[in-house]
Short mmCIF file of C-alpha atoms in Angstrom, two decimals:
data_model
loop_
_atom_site.label_atom_id
_atom_site.label_comp_id
_atom_site.label_asym_id
_atom_site.label_seq_id
_atom_site.Cartn_x
_atom_site.Cartn_y
_atom_site.Cartn_z
CA MET Q 142 165.44 63.94 -12.13
CA ASN Q 143 164.25 60.82 -13.91
CA ASN Q 144 160.77 59.39 -13.41
CA SER Q 145 161.93 56.31 -11.49
CA ARG Q 146 163.77 58.43 -8.90
CA ARG Q 147 160.77 60.81 -8.63
CA ASP Q 148 158.44 57.84 -8.07
CA PHE Q 149 160.80 56.40 -5.47
CA LEU Q 150 160.92 59.68 -3.50
CA LYS Q 151 157.15 60.04 -3.69
CA LYS Q 152 156.66 56.53 -2.34
CA ALA Q 153 159.26 57.09 0.38
CA SER Q 154 157.52 60.29 1.43
CA LEU Q 155 154.19 58.46 1.59
CA LEU Q 156 155.66 55.62 3.65
CA SER Q 157 157.25 58.13 6.02
CA SER Q 158 153.90 59.84 6.48
CA VAL Q 159 152.21 56.54 7.20
CA ALA Q 160 154.92 55.58 9.68
CA ILE Q 161 154.48 58.83 11.57
CA THR Q 162 150.72 58.39 11.90
CA LEU Q 163 150.73 54.63 12.34
CA PRO Q 164 150.92 54.56 16.18
CA SER Q 165 147.88 56.83 16.52
CA LEU Q 166 146.02 54.84 13.90
CA GLN Q 167 146.85 51.63 15.75
CA ASN Q 168 145.63 53.13 19.01
CA ASP Q 169 142.38 54.27 17.40
CA VAL Q 170 141.75 50.86 15.89
CA PHE Q 171 142.71 49.17 19.16
CA ALA Q 172 140.31 51.39 21.11
CA ALA Q 173 137.54 50.80 18.57
CA LYS Q 174 137.80 47.07 19.15
CA ARG Q 175 137.29 47.49 22.88
CA PHE Q 176 134.03 46.12 24.25
CA ASN Q 177 131.89 48.62 26.17
CA MET Q 178 131.07 47.08 29.56
CA SER Q 179 128.56 49.80 30.38
CA GLY Q 180 125.12 48.22 30.34
CA TYR Q 181 126.58 44.79 29.62
CA ALA Q 182 124.48 41.85 30.81
CA ALA Q 183 126.59 38.73 31.28
CA PRO Q 184 124.98 35.30 30.72
CA LYS Q 185 122.77 34.14 33.58
CA ILE Q 186 124.30 32.02 36.33
CA ASP Q 187 121.81 29.82 38.14
CA LYS Q 188 124.04 29.17 41.15
CA VAL Q 189 126.86 31.65 41.68
CA LYS Q 190 129.99 29.90 42.96
CA VAL Q 191 131.80 32.45 45.12
CA ALA Q 192 135.33 32.63 46.49
CA VAL Q 193 136.28 35.16 49.17
CA ILE Q 194 139.89 36.33 49.42
CA GLY Q 195 140.96 38.19 52.56
CA LEU Q 196 139.44 37.20 55.90
CA GLY Q 197 140.70 39.94 58.19
CA MET Q 198 138.52 43.02 58.75
CA ARG Q 199 135.98 42.87 55.92
CA GLY Q 200 136.10 39.28 54.73
CA PRO Q 201 134.26 37.50 57.59
CA GLY Q 202 131.36 39.90 57.28
CA ALA Q 203 131.17 39.22 53.54
CA VAL Q 204 131.14 35.45 54.15
CA ASP Q 205 128.33 35.91 56.66
CA ARG Q 206 126.21 38.09 54.37
CA ILE Q 207 126.68 36.02 51.22
CA SER Q 208 125.77 32.86 53.16
CA TYR Q 209 122.22 34.19 53.49
CA ILE Q 210 121.69 34.74 49.76
CA GLU Q 211 119.88 32.06 47.77
CA GLY Q 212 121.63 31.08 44.58
CA ALA Q 213 125.07 31.89 46.01
CA GLU Q 214 127.43 29.23 47.30
CA ILE Q 215 130.76 30.04 48.91
CA VAL Q 216 133.01 27.32 47.51
CA ALA Q 217 136.46 28.67 48.43
CA LEU Q 218 137.98 30.76 51.21
CA CYS Q 219 141.47 32.23 51.09
CA ASP Q 220 143.69 34.26 53.36
CA ARG Q 221 147.39 34.59 53.95
CA HIS Q 222 146.80 33.21 57.47
CA ALA Q 223 145.40 29.66 57.70
CA ASP Q 224 143.80 30.30 61.10
CA ARG Q 225 141.61 33.01 59.60
CA VAL Q 226 140.40 30.61 56.94
CA ALA Q 227 139.54 28.03 59.60
CA LYS Q 228 137.65 30.63 61.61
CA ALA Q 229 135.68 31.75 58.56
CA GLN Q 230 134.70 28.14 57.85
CA THR Q 231 132.75 28.12 61.11
CA ILE Q 232 130.51 30.89 59.77
CA LEU Q 233 129.33 28.41 57.15
CA THR Q 234 129.21 25.25 59.24
CA LYS Q 235 127.24 26.87 62.07
CA LYS Q 236 124.50 27.49 59.50
CA GLY Q 237 124.54 23.93 58.26
CA LEU Q 238 126.30 24.87 55.03
CA ASN Q 239 129.13 22.95 53.43
CA GLU Q 240 132.70 23.88 54.21
CA ALA Q 241 134.43 25.76 51.43
CA LYS Q 242 137.79 24.72 49.97
CA SER Q 243 140.57 26.27 52.06
CA TYR Q 244 143.55 28.15 50.65
CA SER Q 245 146.25 30.04 52.55
CA GLY Q 246 149.76 31.41 52.23
CA GLU Q 247 151.18 34.24 50.13
CA ASP Q 248 150.21 32.60 46.84
CA GLY Q 249 147.16 30.71 48.04
CA TRP Q 250 144.89 32.94 45.97
CA LYS Q 251 146.79 32.04 42.80
CA SER Q 252 146.37 28.33 43.50
CA MET Q 253 142.70 28.91 44.17
CA LEU Q 254 142.15 30.65 40.83
CA LYS Q 255 144.03 27.86 39.07
CA ASN Q 256 142.23 24.97 40.74
CA GLU Q 257 138.65 26.16 41.27
CA GLU Q 258 135.84 26.85 38.79
CA LEU Q 259 134.48 30.13 40.08
CA ASP Q 260 131.78 32.54 39.00
CA LEU Q 261 132.63 35.39 41.36
CA VAL Q 262 135.79 36.30 43.26
CA TYR Q 263 135.06 38.61 46.19
CA ILE Q 264 138.21 40.50 47.23
CA CYS Q 265 138.63 41.90 50.76
CA THR Q 266 142.41 42.23 50.95
CA PRO Q 267 144.68 45.27 51.59
CA TRP Q 268 144.41 47.89 48.87
CA GLU Q 269 147.58 47.02 46.97
CA TYR Q 270 146.22 43.56 46.05
CA HIS Q 271 142.84 44.67 44.69
CA ALA Q 272 143.87 45.33 41.10
CA PRO Q 273 146.21 42.33 40.65
CA MET Q 274 143.68 39.92 42.15
CA ALA Q 275 140.75 41.34 40.18
CA ILE Q 276 142.74 41.12 36.93
CA GLU Q 277 143.75 37.50 37.53
CA ALA Q 278 140.23 36.58 38.62
CA MET Q 279 138.78 37.87 35.35
CA ARG Q 280 141.49 36.15 33.33
CA SER Q 281 140.64 32.91 35.10
CA GLY Q 282 137.03 33.18 33.90
CA ALA Q 283 135.31 34.67 36.94
CA HIS Q 284 133.62 37.98 37.59
CA ALA Q 285 135.40 40.12 40.18
CA ALA Q 286 134.07 42.20 43.04
CA THR Q 287 136.64 44.15 45.00
CA GLU Q 288 136.57 46.29 48.09
CA VAL Q 289 137.49 49.93 47.51
CA PRO Q 290 139.53 51.08 45.68
CA ILE Q 291 139.70 49.19 42.37
CA GLY Q 292 143.36 50.19 42.05
CA LEU Q 293 145.95 52.57 43.48
CA THR Q 294 147.66 53.82 40.31
CA VAL Q 295 146.24 55.08 37.04
CA SER Q 296 148.14 52.43 35.08
CA GLU Q 297 146.78 49.51 37.09
CA ILE Q 298 143.27 50.98 37.00
CA TRP Q 299 143.57 51.07 33.21
CA GLU Q 300 144.68 47.43 33.27
CA VAL Q 301 141.58 46.47 35.27
CA VAL Q 302 139.37 48.24 32.72
CA LYS Q 303 141.09 46.65 29.73
CA THR Q 304 140.94 43.19 31.27
CA SER Q 305 137.22 43.53 31.96
CA GLU Q 306 136.63 44.58 28.36
CA GLU Q 307 138.80 41.82 26.91
CA THR Q 308 137.31 39.03 29.03
CA LYS Q 309 133.75 40.40 29.16
CA LYS Q 310 133.81 39.77 32.88
CA HIS Q 311 132.37 42.26 35.32
CA CYS Q 312 134.62 44.01 37.79
CA MET Q 313 132.48 45.82 40.33
CA MET Q 314 133.96 47.94 43.07
CA LEU Q 315 132.09 47.22 46.30
CA GLU Q 316 131.16 50.81 47.16
CA ASN Q 317 128.58 50.03 49.82
CA CYS Q 318 127.64 53.68 50.41
CA CYS Q 319 125.85 53.69 47.06
CA TYR Q 320 123.34 51.35 48.74
CA ASP Q 321 122.68 53.34 51.91
CA PHE Q 322 119.06 54.34 52.28
CA PHE Q 323 119.30 58.13 52.05
CA GLU Q 324 121.74 57.92 49.15
CA MET Q 325 119.36 55.61 47.28
CA LEU Q 326 116.45 57.95 48.03
CA THR Q 327 118.27 61.02 46.72
CA LEU Q 328 119.46 59.15 43.63
CA ASN Q 329 115.86 58.34 42.73
CA MET Q 330 114.73 61.90 43.52
CA THR Q 331 117.53 63.27 41.33
CA ARG Q 332 116.48 61.09 38.42
CA GLN Q 333 112.86 62.10 38.93
CA GLY Q 334 113.94 65.75 38.57
CA LEU Q 335 113.04 66.97 42.06
CA PHE Q 336 116.32 68.82 42.54
CA GLY Q 337 116.31 70.26 39.02
CA GLU Q 338 119.74 70.16 37.40
CA LEU Q 339 122.49 69.36 39.86
CA VAL Q 340 125.15 72.05 40.01
CA HIS Q 341 127.36 71.02 42.91
CA ALA Q 342 127.94 68.00 45.14
CA GLU Q 343 130.03 67.17 48.18
CA GLY Q 344 131.21 63.97 49.80
CA ALA Q 345 133.55 63.04 52.61
CA TYR Q 346 135.20 60.35 54.65
CA ILE Q 347 135.97 61.85 58.04
CA HIS Q 348 136.61 59.07 60.52
CA ASP Q 349 138.94 59.06 63.53
CA LEU Q 350 140.99 55.93 62.84
CA LEU Q 351 144.15 57.12 64.59
CA SER Q 352 144.06 54.51 67.34
CA LEU Q 353 142.99 51.68 65.03
CA ASN Q 354 145.71 52.44 62.50
CA PHE Q 355 148.33 52.25 65.27
CA ASN Q 356 146.81 49.13 66.85
CA LYS Q 357 149.14 46.14 66.53
CA ASN Q 358 146.11 43.85 66.48
CA GLY Q 359 144.23 45.90 63.89
CA TYR Q 360 145.18 45.82 60.23
CA ASP Q 361 147.49 42.96 59.28
CA ASN Q 362 151.15 44.03 59.44
CA MET Q 363 149.98 47.60 60.03
CA TRP Q 364 149.23 47.86 56.31
CA ARG Q 365 146.82 50.77 56.51
CA LEU Q 366 149.22 52.84 58.61
CA ARG Q 367 151.96 52.07 56.09
CA GLU Q 368 149.74 53.32 53.26
CA ASN Q 369 149.31 56.59 55.19
CA MET Q 370 153.10 56.87 55.13
CA ARG Q 371 153.56 55.85 51.49
CA LEU Q 372 150.71 57.78 49.86
CA ASN Q 373 150.06 61.49 50.29
CA GLY Q 374 146.59 62.40 49.05
CA ASN Q 375 142.94 61.44 49.36
CA LEU Q 376 143.34 57.73 50.16
CA TYR Q 377 139.66 56.88 50.61
CA PRO Q 378 137.57 58.97 48.20
CA THR Q 379 135.01 56.47 46.97
CA HIS Q 380 132.56 56.62 49.90
CA GLY Q 381 132.19 60.32 49.15
CA ILE Q 382 132.32 60.43 45.38
CA GLY Q 383 130.48 57.21 44.55
CA PRO Q 384 126.93 58.19 45.55
CA VAL Q 385 127.19 61.77 44.23
CA ALA Q 386 128.81 60.66 40.96
CA GLN Q 387 125.80 58.44 40.29
CA CYS Q 388 123.49 61.41 40.87
CA LEU Q 389 125.60 63.52 38.49
CA ASN Q 390 125.50 60.80 35.80
CA ILE Q 391 129.28 60.56 35.68
CA ASN Q 392 130.21 58.21 32.79
CA TYR Q 393 126.58 58.46 31.59
CA GLY Q 394 126.32 61.86 29.92
CA ASP Q 395 129.07 63.63 31.86
CA LYS Q 396 132.57 62.78 33.03
CA LEU Q 397 135.13 63.86 35.60
CA ASN Q 398 137.40 66.38 33.86
CA HIS Q 399 140.08 67.62 36.27
CA LEU Q 400 140.87 68.07 39.95
CA VAL Q 401 142.99 70.03 42.37
CA ALA Q 402 143.91 68.71 45.82
CA MET Q 403 145.17 70.61 48.84
CA GLN Q 404 146.35 68.87 51.98
CA SER Q 405 147.32 69.98 55.46
CA ALA Q 406 150.51 68.86 57.11
CA ASP Q 407 150.44 65.97 59.57
CA PHE Q 408 149.72 67.16 63.10
CA MET Q 409 148.77 63.79 64.62
CA MET Q 410 150.38 60.61 63.27
CA GLY Q 411 154.01 61.54 63.75
CA ASP Q 412 153.31 62.55 67.36
CA LYS Q 413 151.36 59.32 67.94
CA ALA Q 414 154.28 57.23 66.67
CA ARG Q 415 156.72 58.97 69.04
CA GLU Q 416 154.31 58.64 71.96
CA LEU Q 417 153.85 54.89 71.41
CA ALA Q 418 157.55 54.24 70.72
CA ALA Q 419 158.45 55.75 74.10
CA GLU Q 420 156.64 52.81 75.71
CA ASP Q 421 156.96 50.05 73.08
CA SER Q 422 159.97 49.53 70.81
CA PHE Q 423 157.67 47.92 68.21
CA TYR Q 424 156.78 51.42 67.06
CA ASN Q 425 160.36 52.63 66.56
CA GLU Q 426 160.20 51.97 62.81
CA PHE Q 427 157.42 54.56 62.47
CA VAL Q 428 159.27 57.36 64.30
CA GLY Q 429 160.59 60.17 62.13
CA LYS Q 430 158.69 59.01 59.05
CA ASN Q 431 156.60 61.27 56.85
CA PHE Q 432 152.87 60.74 57.22
CA ARG Q 433 150.09 62.10 55.04
CA GLY Q 434 148.39 65.23 56.33
CA ASN Q 435 145.28 65.35 58.48
CA MET Q 436 142.83 66.87 56.00
CA ASP Q 437 142.79 66.51 52.23
CA VAL Q 438 140.34 68.65 50.25
CA THR Q 439 139.91 67.69 46.60
CA LEU Q 440 137.94 69.82 44.14
CA ILE Q 441 136.71 68.27 40.90
CA LYS Q 442 135.10 69.84 37.85
CA THR Q 443 133.10 67.79 35.37
CA GLU Q 444 133.02 68.09 31.60
CA LYS Q 445 129.64 69.88 31.83
CA GLY Q 446 130.83 72.36 34.44
CA LYS Q 447 129.48 70.75 37.62
CA THR Q 448 131.67 70.83 40.75
CA ILE Q 449 132.42 68.28 43.47
CA MET Q 450 134.18 68.80 46.80
CA LEU Q 451 135.65 65.78 48.63
CA GLN Q 452 137.21 65.66 52.10
CA HIS Q 453 139.37 62.97 53.69
CA ASP Q 454 140.54 62.97 57.32
CA VAL Q 455 141.18 59.80 59.35
CA THR Q 456 143.24 61.24 62.20
CA SER Q 457 141.54 64.31 63.70
CA PRO Q 458 139.34 63.89 66.82
CA ARG Q 459 136.03 64.90 65.26
CA PRO Q 460 132.63 63.26 64.74
CA TYR Q 461 132.22 60.72 61.95
CA SER Q 462 130.99 62.21 58.69
CA ARG Q 463 130.31 60.61 55.36
CA LEU Q 464 128.95 63.83 53.94
CA HIS Q 465 126.49 63.38 51.06
CA LEU Q 466 125.41 66.73 49.62
CA LEU Q 467 123.54 67.54 46.41
CA SER Q 468 122.77 71.09 45.30
CA GLY Q 469 120.50 71.63 42.31
CA THR Q 470 118.56 74.38 40.59
CA LYS Q 471 115.34 73.35 42.37
CA GLY Q 472 116.38 71.62 45.55
CA PHE Q 473 119.03 70.46 47.99
CA ALA Q 474 119.84 67.33 49.98
CA GLN Q 475 122.36 66.66 52.72
CA LYS Q 476 123.31 63.81 55.03
CA TYR Q 477 125.62 64.24 58.04
CA PRO Q 478 125.26 65.48 60.60
CA GLN Q 479 121.60 64.69 59.83
CA GLU Q 480 119.44 63.83 56.84
CA GLY Q 481 117.68 66.77 55.27
CA ILE Q 482 116.03 67.86 52.04
CA ALA Q 483 115.19 71.44 51.13
CA PHE Q 484 113.42 73.21 48.30
CA GLY Q 485 114.15 76.69 49.62
CA HIS Q 486 115.73 78.35 52.65
CA SER Q 487 114.72 75.68 55.15
CA PHE Q 488 114.77 71.90 55.39
CA VAL Q 489 111.42 70.20 55.04
CA LYS Q 490 109.84 69.01 58.29
CA LYS Q 491 110.13 65.40 59.40
CA GLU Q 492 106.62 64.55 58.25
CA GLU Q 493 107.35 65.77 54.74
CA LEU Q 494 110.69 63.93 54.70
CA ASP Q 495 108.85 60.76 55.71
CA ASP Q 496 106.43 61.30 52.84
CA LEU Q 497 109.35 61.71 50.41
CA TYR Q 498 110.76 58.40 51.63
CA LYS Q 499 107.42 56.72 51.04
CA LYS Q 500 107.07 58.16 47.56
CA TYR Q 501 110.64 57.98 46.24
CA THR Q 502 112.25 54.99 47.94
CA PRO Q 503 113.51 52.90 44.98
CA GLU Q 504 112.04 49.53 44.09
CA LEU Q 505 115.22 47.75 45.14
CA VAL Q 506 115.03 49.15 48.67
CA GLN Q 507 111.32 48.43 48.91
CA PHE Q 508 111.98 44.83 47.92
CA ILE Q 509 115.00 43.93 50.05
CA GLY Q 510 115.64 46.88 52.39
CA GLU Q 511 114.00 45.55 55.56
CA GLN Q 512 115.63 42.15 55.20
CA ALA Q 513 118.96 43.92 54.61
CA LYS Q 514 118.59 45.72 57.93
CA GLU Q 515 118.01 42.37 59.65
CA VAL Q 516 121.06 40.72 58.13
CA GLY Q 517 123.14 43.84 58.71
CA GLY Q 518 126.44 45.19 57.50
CA HIS Q 519 126.73 48.93 58.16
CA GLY Q 520 123.00 49.17 58.82
CA GLY Q 521 122.05 46.94 55.89
CA MET Q 522 123.72 48.69 52.97
CA ASP Q 523 126.43 46.02 52.74
CA PHE Q 524 123.89 43.24 52.44
CA MET Q 525 121.78 45.15 49.94
CA MET Q 526 124.90 45.60 47.78
CA ASP Q 527 125.79 41.90 48.00
CA TRP Q 528 122.23 40.73 47.38
CA ARG Q 529 121.90 43.02 44.37
CA LEU Q 530 125.19 41.81 42.88
CA ILE Q 531 124.18 38.15 43.16
CA ASP Q 532 120.69 38.84 41.83
CA CYS Q 533 122.10 40.64 38.77
CA LEU Q 534 124.49 37.77 38.04
CA ARG Q 535 121.74 35.17 38.45
CA ASN Q 536 119.31 37.02 36.18
CA GLY Q 537 121.73 38.28 33.56
CA LEU Q 538 121.21 41.95 34.39
CA PRO Q 539 123.72 44.77 33.96
CA LEU Q 540 125.40 45.71 37.24
CA ASP Q 541 124.47 48.98 38.93
CA GLN Q 542 128.10 50.13 38.76
CA SER Q 543 130.30 49.23 35.82
CA VAL Q 544 134.07 48.85 35.83
CA TYR Q 545 134.27 52.43 34.53
CA ASP Q 546 132.60 53.74 37.66
CA GLY Q 547 135.02 51.97 39.97
CA ALA Q 548 137.87 53.20 37.79
CA ALA Q 549 136.84 56.87 37.76
CA TRP Q 550 136.09 56.98 41.48
CA SER Q 551 139.30 55.18 42.42
CA ALA Q 552 141.40 57.45 40.21
CA VAL Q 553 140.82 60.30 42.66
CA THR Q 554 143.51 58.78 44.87
CA PRO Q 555 146.48 58.76 42.46
CA LEU Q 556 145.40 62.04 40.85
CA SER Q 557 145.06 63.78 44.22
CA ILE Q 558 148.52 62.46 45.17
CA ASP Q 559 149.86 63.96 41.94
CA SER Q 560 148.15 67.30 42.59
CA VAL Q 561 149.37 67.53 46.20
CA ALA Q 562 152.92 66.76 45.04
CA LYS Q 563 152.62 69.57 42.48
CA ASN Q 564 151.59 72.14 45.09
CA SER Q 565 147.86 71.77 44.30
CA ARG Q 566 148.11 72.13 40.57
CA THR Q 567 145.41 70.90 38.21
CA VAL Q 568 145.50 67.25 37.12
CA ASP Q 569 143.31 65.86 34.33
CA PHE Q 570 141.20 62.72 34.64
CA PRO Q 571 141.67 59.90 32.14
CA ASP Q 572 138.53 58.96 30.21
CA PHE Q 573 138.25 55.27 31.04
CA THR Q 574 135.15 55.02 28.81
CA ARG Q 575 137.09 56.31 25.77
CA GLY Q 576 134.27 58.67 24.82
CA ASN Q 577 131.39 56.29 25.51
CA TRP Q 578 130.28 58.50 28.40
CA LYS Q 579 128.59 60.65 25.78
CA THR Q 580 126.12 57.89 24.85
CA ASN Q 581 126.09 55.56 27.87
CA THR Q 582 122.77 55.58 29.71
CA PRO Q 583 122.59 55.24 33.51
CA HIS Q 584 121.27 52.01 34.98
CA ASP Q 585 118.09 52.73 36.93
CA MET Q 586 118.61 50.11 39.68
CA SER Q 587 115.12 48.71 39.15
CA LEU Q 588 114.69 44.96 39.39
CA ASN Q 589 114.08 44.61 35.62
CA GLY Q 590 113.14 40.97 35.74
CA GLY Q 591 115.34 40.20 38.74
CA GLY Q 592 114.24 40.08 42.33
CA ASN Q 593 113.68 36.33 42.43
CA THR Q 594 116.66 35.78 44.73
CA GLY Q 595 115.60 35.09 48.29
CA ILE Q 596 117.27 34.86 51.68
CA ARG Q 597 117.99 31.69 53.60
CA ALA Q 598 116.61 31.34 57.13
CA LYS Q 599 118.33 33.82 59.42
CA VAL Q 600 120.28 32.69 62.48
CA GLU Q 601 121.06 34.66 65.60
CA ASP Q 602 124.82 34.14 65.68
CA LYS Q 603 126.13 37.56 64.62
CA ASN Q 604 129.52 37.54 66.37
CA ILE Q 605 131.29 38.51 63.18
CA GLN Q 606 134.08 41.12 63.19
CA LEU Q 607 133.22 43.96 60.82
CA ASP Q 608 135.43 46.78 59.65
CA VAL Q 609 134.58 50.24 60.89
#
């Protein structure tokens, strides 16, 4: 073989090797260029121009709460139904505030993003619109805040994450339970080391919504009932996992590794559809359809070997429970059916629990908690969440929950659906942080130079429809 042919084959072999490895190299380089949104502080915004999309169950309450926050101005309102927009306008005008720009129709939100200069888009629509609207909001130059979940499929959750990184716009999932008072207390106690190292946690969303889901005047076009037909898994995991994931430092030193989900059959919704259809032909379309089961139990293991148990049941006739349980090497905390903290075999007495509240209530709650209770929204946690979001944007502070948190918590839904479909087999979690969980540090929720956002004078008109 002559030298020229030998050189040619050597070069061809080298090129072939490069071609084989090129996709992985491209992916590595692409990932390396991604901006880490964890701990990111966006530039300060003196007056946050807010648009609210979706004015059915949750939206009017959001308009009401945000209208109390200094430094926030609701400049646009949007809903598929024009009458809902008009009704929401009265929330502003009754307080002497300016009317917002009105948008309605199927594509009203797209026109709004095109025509308005917005700082924050607050999304309260049915679940399927959360990811598309958040993505387009960030691409339009605004930060996004979306009701739970941040997305329904792993692919669209990834797209939300990538868009946030590319645009350097926040996308916060509005998990209000992270701002409830006991959850905030136990988060601070966990970080102060009172429970030792956490070993296990539990969370739940057990809420009898059977009648509401079948109510023709409830969710628009029966969308939530339809989701209980279309999706078969834990459809509402974030109330349970959000608060405990923060305590476990998920995405900040640990990550969700894998899950298994087991689900009962449906013993309620199919029967309810037949019962209603016997009296009202409107319900005929729901007869004979497959509904998700009553109870879904999802078990998760973290990279460091911690375990999490989540429950989801929105049909059984049982008391409401948003279980919040933390079990550590030195202590234990549980909420629902009652709040309790233990450092041994028995819960501490009420007087000692009161002392723990006094000593370990976080600065944020001390600063705004009582005013949050006055304004309301699930006992005040909704308002505390909204106030904190606006205050962080106004003062250029990192948000308490990054896009990676919303992504990881929301991913429980599609992964549980996958596991249930595979007869409860193990399904791995994606790492939305791309390894940054190893070095990310948790945000401590202190005011850190914020806390200068006040509340406008309160009015007594509280006839606002809130979701349950």
